[in-house]
Coordinates of C-alpha atoms and ligand atoms in Angstrom, one line a residue:
X1 CA 69.9 59.1 68.2
X2 CA 70.8 57.8 71.7
X3 CA 72.2 54.3 72.2
X4 CA 69.6 51.7 73.1
X5 CA 71.6 50.9 76.3
X6 CA 73.3 53.7 78.0
X7 CA 75.1 53.6 81.4
X8 CA 76.2 56.8 83.2
X9 CA 78.6 56.5 86.2
X10 CA 78.8 59.1 89.0
X11 CA 77.4 60.0 92.4
X12 CA 73.7 59.4 92.0
X13 CA 71.4 61.6 94.2
X14 CA 67.7 61.4 94.2
X15 CA 64.7 61.1 96.6
X16 CA 62.4 58.1 97.3
X17 CA 59.9 60.2 99.3
X18 CA 59.6 63.7 100.8
X19 CA 62.4 64.5 103.2
X20 CA 61.1 66.1 106.4
X21 CA 61.7 69.8 107.0
X22 CA 65.0 70.6 108.7
X23 CA 66.2 67.0 108.8
X24 CA 69.7 66.5 107.4
X25 CA 69.7 62.7 107.9
X26 CA 66.5 61.7 106.2
X27 CA 65.9 58.2 104.8
X28 CA 64.1 59.7 101.8
X29 CA 67.5 60.7 100.5
X30 CA 69.0 58.2 98.2
X31 CA 72.7 58.9 97.7
X32 CA 74.6 56.3 95.8
X33 CA 78.2 57.4 95.2
X34 CA 80.1 55.9 92.3
X35 CA 77.2 54.0 90.8
X36 CA 76.1 53.3 87.3
X37 CA 72.7 54.5 86.2
X38 CA 71.3 52.2 83.6
X39 CA 69.1 53.5 80.8
X40 CA 67.4 51.4 78.1
X41 CA 65.4 52.9 75.3
X42 CA 65.2 56.2 77.1
X43 CA 64.0 54.8 80.4
X44 CA 65.8 54.1 83.7
X45 CA 66.0 50.4 84.2
X46 CA 68.2 50.3 87.3
X47 CA 71.4 51.4 89.1
X48 CA 74.3 49.3 90.4
X49 CA 77.8 49.7 91.8
X50 CA 79.5 47.3 89.3
X51 CA 80.3 48.0 85.7
X52 CA 77.5 46.7 83.5
X53 CA 79.9 45.5 80.8
X54 CA 80.2 45.3 77.1
X55 CA 76.6 45.4 76.1
X56 CA 76.3 49.0 77.3
X57 CA 77.5 52.4 76.0
X58 CA 79.3 53.5 79.1
X59 CA 80.1 57.1 80.1
X60 CA 82.3 57.3 83.2
X61 CA 81.6 60.5 85.1
X62 CA 83.3 59.3 88.3
X63 CA 83.6 62.1 90.8
X64 CA 80.7 64.0 89.4
X65 CA 77.1 64.4 90.6
X66 CA 74.2 62.9 88.7
X67 CA 70.7 64.3 89.4
X68 CA 67.3 64.0 87.9
X69 CA 66.7 66.9 85.6
X70 CA 65.3 69.9 87.4
X71 CA 61.6 70.9 87.0
X72 CA 60.9 74.6 86.8
X73 CA 57.3 75.0 87.8
X74 CA 56.9 78.7 87.0
X75 CA 58.9 80.6 84.4
X76 CA 58.1 83.1 81.6
X77 CA 59.8 82.3 78.3
X78 CA 59.5 85.8 76.7
X79 CA 60.9 87.4 79.9
X80 CA 64.4 86.2 79.2
X81 CA 64.6 89.5 77.3
X82 CA 63.9 91.6 80.5
X83 CA 65.8 89.5 83.1
X84 CA 67.7 91.8 85.4
X85 CA 65.8 95.0 84.7
X86 CA 66.5 97.7 87.2
X87 CA 64.5 99.3 89.9
X88 CA 60.8 98.6 90.3
X89 CA 58.3 96.4 92.0
X90 CA 55.7 94.1 90.5
X91 CA 53.1 96.3 89.0
X92 CA 55.6 98.9 87.7
X93 CA 57.9 96.2 86.5
X94 CA 55.1 94.7 84.4
X95 CA 54.2 98.0 82.8
X96 CA 57.8 99.2 82.3
X97 CA 59.6 96.1 81.1
X98 CA 57.5 93.0 80.8
X99 CA 54.5 94.0 78.8
X100 CA 56.6 95.8 76.1
X101 CA 58.8 92.7 75.8
X102 CA 55.8 90.4 75.5
X103 CA 54.2 92.5 72.7
X104 CA 56.9 91.4 70.3
X105 CA 55.7 87.8 70.5
X106 CA 52.8 88.5 68.3
X107 CA 55.3 88.1 65.5
X108 CA 55.6 84.3 64.6
X109 CA 59.3 84.7 63.9
X110 CA 60.0 86.2 67.3
X111 CA 57.8 83.5 68.9
X112 CA 59.6 80.7 67.2
X113 CA 63.1 82.0 67.8
X114 CA 62.2 82.9 71.4
X115 CA 60.9 79.4 72.1
X116 CA 64.0 77.7 70.8
X117 CA 66.3 80.0 72.6
X118 CA 64.4 79.6 75.9
X119 CA 64.3 75.8 75.8
X120 CA 68.0 75.6 74.9
X121 CA 68.7 77.9 77.8
X122 CA 66.7 75.7 80.2
X123 CA 68.6 72.6 79.0
X124 CA 71.9 74.5 79.5
X125 CA 70.9 75.1 83.1
X126 CA 70.0 71.4 83.9
X127 CA 66.3 72.0 83.7
X128 CA 64.6 69.3 81.6
X129 CA 60.9 70.1 82.3
X130 CA 58.9 73.3 82.9
X131 CA 55.6 74.9 83.5
X132 CA 55.8 78.0 81.2
X133 CA 54.1 81.2 80.5
X134 CA 54.4 82.3 76.9
X135 CA 52.3 85.4 75.9
X136 CA 48.7 86.2 75.1
X137 CA 49.4 85.3 71.5
X138 CA 48.4 81.9 70.3
X139 CA 51.4 81.7 68.1
X140 CA 53.7 82.0 71.2
X141 CA 52.1 78.9 72.8
X142 CA 52.2 76.9 69.5
X143 CA 55.9 77.8 69.1
X144 CA 56.7 76.6 72.7
X145 CA 54.8 73.3 72.2
X146 CA 56.6 72.6 68.9
X147 CA 60.0 73.4 70.2
X148 CA 59.5 71.2 73.3
X149 CA 58.2 68.3 71.2
X150 CA 61.3 68.6 69.0
X151 CA 63.5 68.2 72.2
X152 CA 61.4 65.5 73.7
X153 CA 60.7 67.6 76.8
X154 CA 57.9 67.4 79.3
X155 CA 56.4 70.9 78.9
X156 CA 53.2 72.4 80.3
X157 CA 52.1 75.7 78.9
X158 CA 49.1 77.5 77.4
X159 CA 48.3 80.8 75.8
X160 CA 48.1 83.6 78.4
X161 CA 44.6 84.8 79.2
X162 CA 44.3 88.6 79.7
X163 CA 41.4 90.7 78.5
X164 CA 41.7 93.9 80.6
X165 CA 44.2 96.1 82.4
X166 CA 46.9 95.4 79.8
X167 CA 48.1 97.5 76.8
X168 CA 47.0 97.2 73.2
X169 CA 48.4 94.2 71.5
X170 CA 48.4 92.2 74.8
X171 CA 44.6 91.8 75.2
X172 CA 42.4 89.0 74.0
X173 CA 38.6 88.7 74.4
X174 CA 36.6 85.9 76.0
X175 CA 35.2 84.4 72.8
X176 CA 38.4 84.4 70.8
X177 CA 40.4 83.3 73.8
X178 CA 38.2 80.3 74.4
X179 CA 38.4 79.3 70.7
X180 CA 42.2 79.6 70.8
X181 CA 42.4 77.5 74.0
X182 CA 40.2 74.8 72.6
X183 CA 42.3 74.6 69.4
X184 CA 45.6 74.5 71.2
X185 CA 44.2 71.8 73.6
X186 CA 43.0 69.7 70.6
X187 CA 46.4 70.0 68.8
X188 CA 48.9 69.7 71.7
X189 CA 47.4 68.4 75.0
X190 CA 48.6 64.8 75.4
X191 CA 50.8 64.9 72.2
X192 CA 54.4 63.7 72.9
X193 CA 55.2 64.9 76.5
X194 CA 53.1 68.1 76.2
X195 CA 50.2 69.2 78.4
X196 CA 48.0 72.2 78.3
X197 CA 47.7 74.7 81.1
X198 CA 44.7 77.1 81.3
X199 CA 46.9 80.2 81.9
X200 CA 45.2 83.0 83.7
X201 CA 47.9 85.7 83.9
X202 CA 46.5 86.9 87.3
X203 CA 43.2 88.1 88.5
X204 CA 43.6 91.8 87.6
X205 CA 44.1 91.2 83.9
X206 CA 41.0 89.0 83.4
X207 CA 37.4 90.1 83.5
X208 CA 35.0 88.0 85.6
X209 CA 33.6 86.6 82.3
X210 CA 37.1 85.4 81.3
X211 CA 37.7 83.9 84.7
X212 CA 34.4 82.0 84.4
X213 CA 35.4 80.8 80.9
X214 CA 38.8 79.5 82.3
X215 CA 37.0 77.7 85.1
X216 CA 34.6 76.1 82.7
X217 CA 37.6 74.8 80.6
X218 CA 39.1 73.2 83.7
X219 CA 35.8 71.7 84.8
X220 CA 35.2 70.2 81.3
X221 CA 38.5 68.4 81.3
X222 CA 40.2 67.3 84.6
X223 CA 43.4 66.4 82.8
X224 CA 44.2 70.1 82.0
X225 CA 46.6 72.0 84.2
X226 CA 45.9 75.6 85.4
X227 CA 48.6 78.2 86.1
X228 CA 48.3 81.7 87.6
X229 CA 49.9 84.1 90.1
X230 CA 48.5 84.7 93.5
X231 CA 49.2 87.1 96.5
X232 CA 52.7 88.0 95.3
X233 CA 52.8 91.7 96.2
X234 CA 50.9 93.9 98.7
X235 CA 49.9 96.5 96.1
X236 CA 48.6 93.7 93.9
X237 CA 46.6 92.2 96.8
X238 CA 44.9 95.6 97.5
X239 CA 44.1 96.0 93.8
X240 CA 42.5 92.6 93.6
X241 CA 40.4 93.5 96.7
X242 CA 39.1 96.6 94.9
X243 CA 38.4 94.7 91.6
X244 CA 36.7 91.8 93.3
X245 CA 34.9 93.1 96.4
X246 CA 32.7 90.1 96.6
X247 CA 35.7 87.7 97.1
X248 CA 36.9 86.7 100.6
X249 CA 40.5 86.9 99.5
X250 CA 42.7 87.0 96.4
X251 CA 42.8 83.2 96.3
X252 CA 39.0 83.1 96.6
X253 CA 38.7 84.9 93.3
X254 CA 40.1 81.7 91.7
X255 CA 38.3 79.3 94.0
X256 CA 34.9 80.8 93.2
X257 CA 35.2 80.0 89.4
X258 CA 36.6 76.5 89.8
X259 CA 40.3 77.2 89.0
X260 CA 41.7 75.4 92.1
X261 CA 42.2 71.7 91.6
X262 CA 45.1 69.2 91.9
X263 CA 46.6 70.3 88.6
X264 CA 46.6 74.0 89.5
X265 CA 50.0 75.7 89.9
X266 CA 49.9 79.0 91.8
X267 CA 53.0 81.1 91.8
X268 CA 54.1 83.0 94.9
X269 CA 51.3 82.8 97.5
X270 CA 53.3 85.0 99.9
X271 CA 50.3 87.0 101.3
X272 CA 47.9 84.2 102.1
X273 CA 46.0 83.6 105.4
X274 CA 45.1 80.4 107.2
X275 CA 41.8 80.0 105.4
X276 CA 43.6 80.3 102.0
X277 CA 46.1 77.6 103.0
X278 CA 43.2 75.3 104.0
X279 CA 41.6 75.9 100.6
X280 CA 44.9 75.0 98.8
X281 CA 45.2 71.9 100.9
X282 CA 41.6 70.9 100.3
X283 CA 41.7 71.5 96.5
X284 CA 45.1 70.1 96.0
X285 CA 46.3 73.2 94.2
X286 CA 50.0 73.8 94.8
X287 CA 52.3 76.7 95.3
X288 CA 55.3 77.4 93.1
X289 CA 57.6 79.3 95.4
X290 CA 59.9 81.7 93.5
X291 CA 62.5 83.0 96.0
X292 CA 64.8 84.8 93.5
X293 CA 61.9 86.8 92.1
X294 CA 60.4 87.5 95.5
X295 CA 63.7 89.0 96.6
X296 CA 64.4 90.8 93.3
X297 CA 61.0 92.5 93.1
X298 CA 60.9 93.0 96.9
X299 CA 57.6 91.1 97.0
X300 CA 58.0 89.4 100.5
X301 CA 59.1 86.3 102.3
X302 CA 57.2 83.1 101.7
X303 CA 56.5 81.0 104.7
X304 CA 57.5 77.5 103.4
X305 CA 57.2 75.5 106.6
X306 CA 53.8 77.2 107.3
X307 CA 52.5 76.0 104.0
X308 CA 53.8 72.5 104.6
X309 CA 52.2 72.3 108.0
X310 CA 48.9 73.3 106.5
X311 CA 49.2 70.4 104.0
X312 CA 50.0 72.6 101.0
X313 CA 52.4 71.2 98.4
X314 CA 55.3 73.5 97.5
X315 CA 57.7 73.4 94.5
X316 CA 60.6 75.7 93.7
X317 CA 60.6 77.9 90.6
X318 CA 62.7 80.5 88.9
X319 CA 60.0 83.0 87.8
X320 CA 62.4 84.4 85.2
X321 CA 62.3 87.4 84.4
X322 CA 61.1 88.4 87.9
X323 CA 63.7 85.9 89.0
X324 CA 67.3 86.6 88.0
X325 CA 68.5 83.1 87.0
X326 CA 67.2 80.0 85.3
X327 CA 69.5 78.0 87.5
X328 CA 67.7 75.8 90.1
X329 CA 70.7 76.1 92.4
X330 CA 70.6 79.9 92.3
X331 CA 66.9 79.7 93.0
X332 CA 67.4 77.3 95.9
X333 CA 70.3 79.4 97.3
X334 CA 67.9 82.3 97.4
X335 CA 65.3 80.0 98.9
X336 CA 67.6 79.3 101.8
X337 CA 68.2 83.0 102.4
X338 CA 64.4 83.7 102.3
X339 CA 63.9 81.1 105.0
X340 CA 66.8 82.3 107.0
X341 CA 65.2 85.8 107.1
X342 CA 62.1 84.0 108.5
X343 CA 64.1 82.3 111.2
X344 CA 64.0 78.9 109.4
X345 CA 66.5 76.7 107.7
X346 CA 66.1 75.1 104.2
X347 CA 68.1 71.8 104.0
X348 CA 69.7 70.9 100.7
X349 CA 67.4 67.9 100.7
X350 CA 64.2 69.9 101.0
X351 CA 65.4 72.3 98.4
X352 CA 66.6 69.8 95.8
X353 CA 63.5 67.7 96.4
X354 CA 61.3 70.7 95.7
X355 CA 63.0 71.1 92.3
X356 CA 62.9 67.4 91.3
X357 CA 60.6 64.7 92.8
X358 CA 58.5 67.2 94.8
X359 CA 57.7 69.2 91.7
X360 CA 57.0 66.0 89.8
X361 CA 54.6 64.8 92.5
X362 CA 52.9 68.2 92.7
X363 CA 52.3 68.0 88.9
X364 CA 51.1 64.4 89.1
X365 CA 54.2 63.3 87.0
X366 CA 56.2 61.3 89.5
X367 CA 55.7 58.1 87.5
X368 CA 57.4 59.8 84.6
X369 CA 60.2 61.9 86.0
X370 CA 61.8 63.6 89.0
X371 CA 63.8 60.7 90.4
X372 CA 65.7 57.6 89.3
X373 CA 63.0 55.0 89.9
X374 CA 62.8 52.1 87.5
X375 CA 60.6 52.8 84.4
X376 CA 60.8 56.6 84.6
X377 CA 62.0 58.5 81.6
X378 CA 65.7 59.3 81.8
X379 CA 65.7 63.0 82.3
X380 CA 69.1 63.2 83.8
X381 CA 71.8 65.8 84.3
X382 CA 75.5 65.5 85.1
X383 CA 77.2 68.1 87.2
X384 CA 80.7 69.0 88.4
X385 CA 80.7 69.1 92.2
X386 CA 82.8 72.3 92.1
X387 CA 83.6 75.0 89.6
X388 CA 86.7 77.0 90.5
X389 CA 89.1 76.9 93.4
X390 CA 86.8 78.3 96.1
X391 CA 84.1 75.7 95.6
X392 CA 86.8 73.0 95.2
X393 CA 88.4 73.8 98.5
X394 CA 85.0 74.0 100.2
X395 CA 83.9 70.6 98.8
X396 CA 87.1 69.0 100.1
X397 CA 86.2 70.1 103.6
X398 CA 82.6 68.8 103.5
X399 CA 82.3 66.0 106.0
X400 CA 79.0 64.3 105.1
X401 CA 76.5 64.1 102.2
X402 CA 74.3 66.9 103.4
X403 CA 77.2 69.3 103.9
X404 CA 78.4 68.5 100.4
X405 CA 75.0 68.8 98.8
X406 CA 74.3 72.1 100.7
X407 CA 77.6 73.6 99.6
X408 CA 76.9 72.5 96.1
X409 CA 73.4 74.0 96.1
X410 CA 74.8 77.2 97.5
X411 CA 77.9 77.6 95.3
X412 CA 77.1 76.0 92.0
X413 CA 75.2 77.2 88.9
X414 CA 75.1 76.5 85.2
X415 CA 78.9 76.6 85.0
X416 CA 78.8 73.2 86.8
X417 CA 76.7 71.5 84.2
X418 CA 78.4 68.9 82.1
X419 CA 75.5 67.3 80.2
X420 CA 71.7 67.1 80.1
X421 CA 69.8 64.1 78.8
X422 CA 66.1 64.1 78.0
X423 CA 64.4 60.7 77.9
X424 CA 67.9 59.2 77.4
X425 CA 68.8 61.6 74.5
X426 CA 71.8 63.9 74.9
X427 CA 70.3 67.4 74.6
X428 CA 73.1 69.5 76.0
X429 CA 76.8 69.0 76.5
X430 CA 79.2 71.6 77.8
X431 CA 81.3 72.9 74.9
Ligands
GUN1 N1 51.9 88.8 88.0 C1 51.3 88.9 86.8 N2 52.2 88.8 85.8 C2 53.4 88.5 86.4 C3 54.6 88.3 85.8 O1 54.9 88.3 84.6 N3 55.6 88.0 86.7 C4 55.4 88.0 88.0 N4 56.5 87.7 88.8 N5 54.3 88.2 88.6 C5 53.2 88.5 87.7
ZN2 ZN1 55.5 84.7 87.2

């Protein structure tokens, strides 16, 4: 068990608000070098420059970076098994690699082992909360919920809904799926730090009847999350237009059945138009931007500032196994490159915010996590500023906090992680 009073010393970095796009000197950035972060009974109670003294278990990480744990707003637990699979784009990749890997999760042993391995991998990458896709199998959602509760993690997930255009062993049906959702909601939603997400894989794998059922679940309980994919790939967008000729756009398929609301997380959103962005802003649904996946699957370049200008919230996500790393820094380094290809620049502040406080706000969780505000749960990670001589030399030359944070975001990964705490409990320490 964790000590009742724990103090962690290092360079504290978090955000008090949303840093403006392209601003490197924004007052929303709170950088407190060489400070003590004070944690009591799992919650943050303050931060100060002076040593808190004898009454505290003190860990001195002077010269290291201390950040809120990262929040991965879109990731597929069973797809760790197909990460880095060669040579196809979305629809081919699903059929060739992903669906066969997901079929194995009908086995409760595989589901349980997979959930443990996945959450331990998140913690070993400095990610302490996530919005996760398991598989269509109820047992895969149960296993993730139980494994997250054991670790004290904030986890949002739900069994995947898919009743067409998927192989044998990966399809449900409307009646059984609704029953499974209601049972999972009753047993897990609101237990410990768990929340249920109505999880529509994407429009092509659900019948209109199943989409209507999913919308009805959301309407019946506004505390439920919803997650799905939207407008990721051009071939996918064309397919949706054929399957749903009555819809104005891909996004409209979801809007018509009531799936867009403030707790809706939509992955990708690359191929949206202005009207779609207005709908997202109006409904409060948010985009989980997955740059690593978008580059790896050749899906396209997301217009991040365009979304922000339209009033759409954006978080950053790995989308493993379409994405090639669970590391938030690798995701954000790819995010920078995606914006560079669009003639834009992602600051370290905008990037790190989107993976911490920005994600927490988009999920309605900023009173619980995502920053070092007093009374939040202490989901905290400790990082080396540099791993290896190249990064060390670069860090020594960084002249100001943004330059340092940007070099860190661009050069670091899970090798830099020293320790992860979840609600003040040590859940990972580098061997
Ligand atoms: N669209 C539907 N399913 C998936 C998936 O598993 N990964 C990604 N990246 N896109 C999807
Ligand atoms: Zn995905």
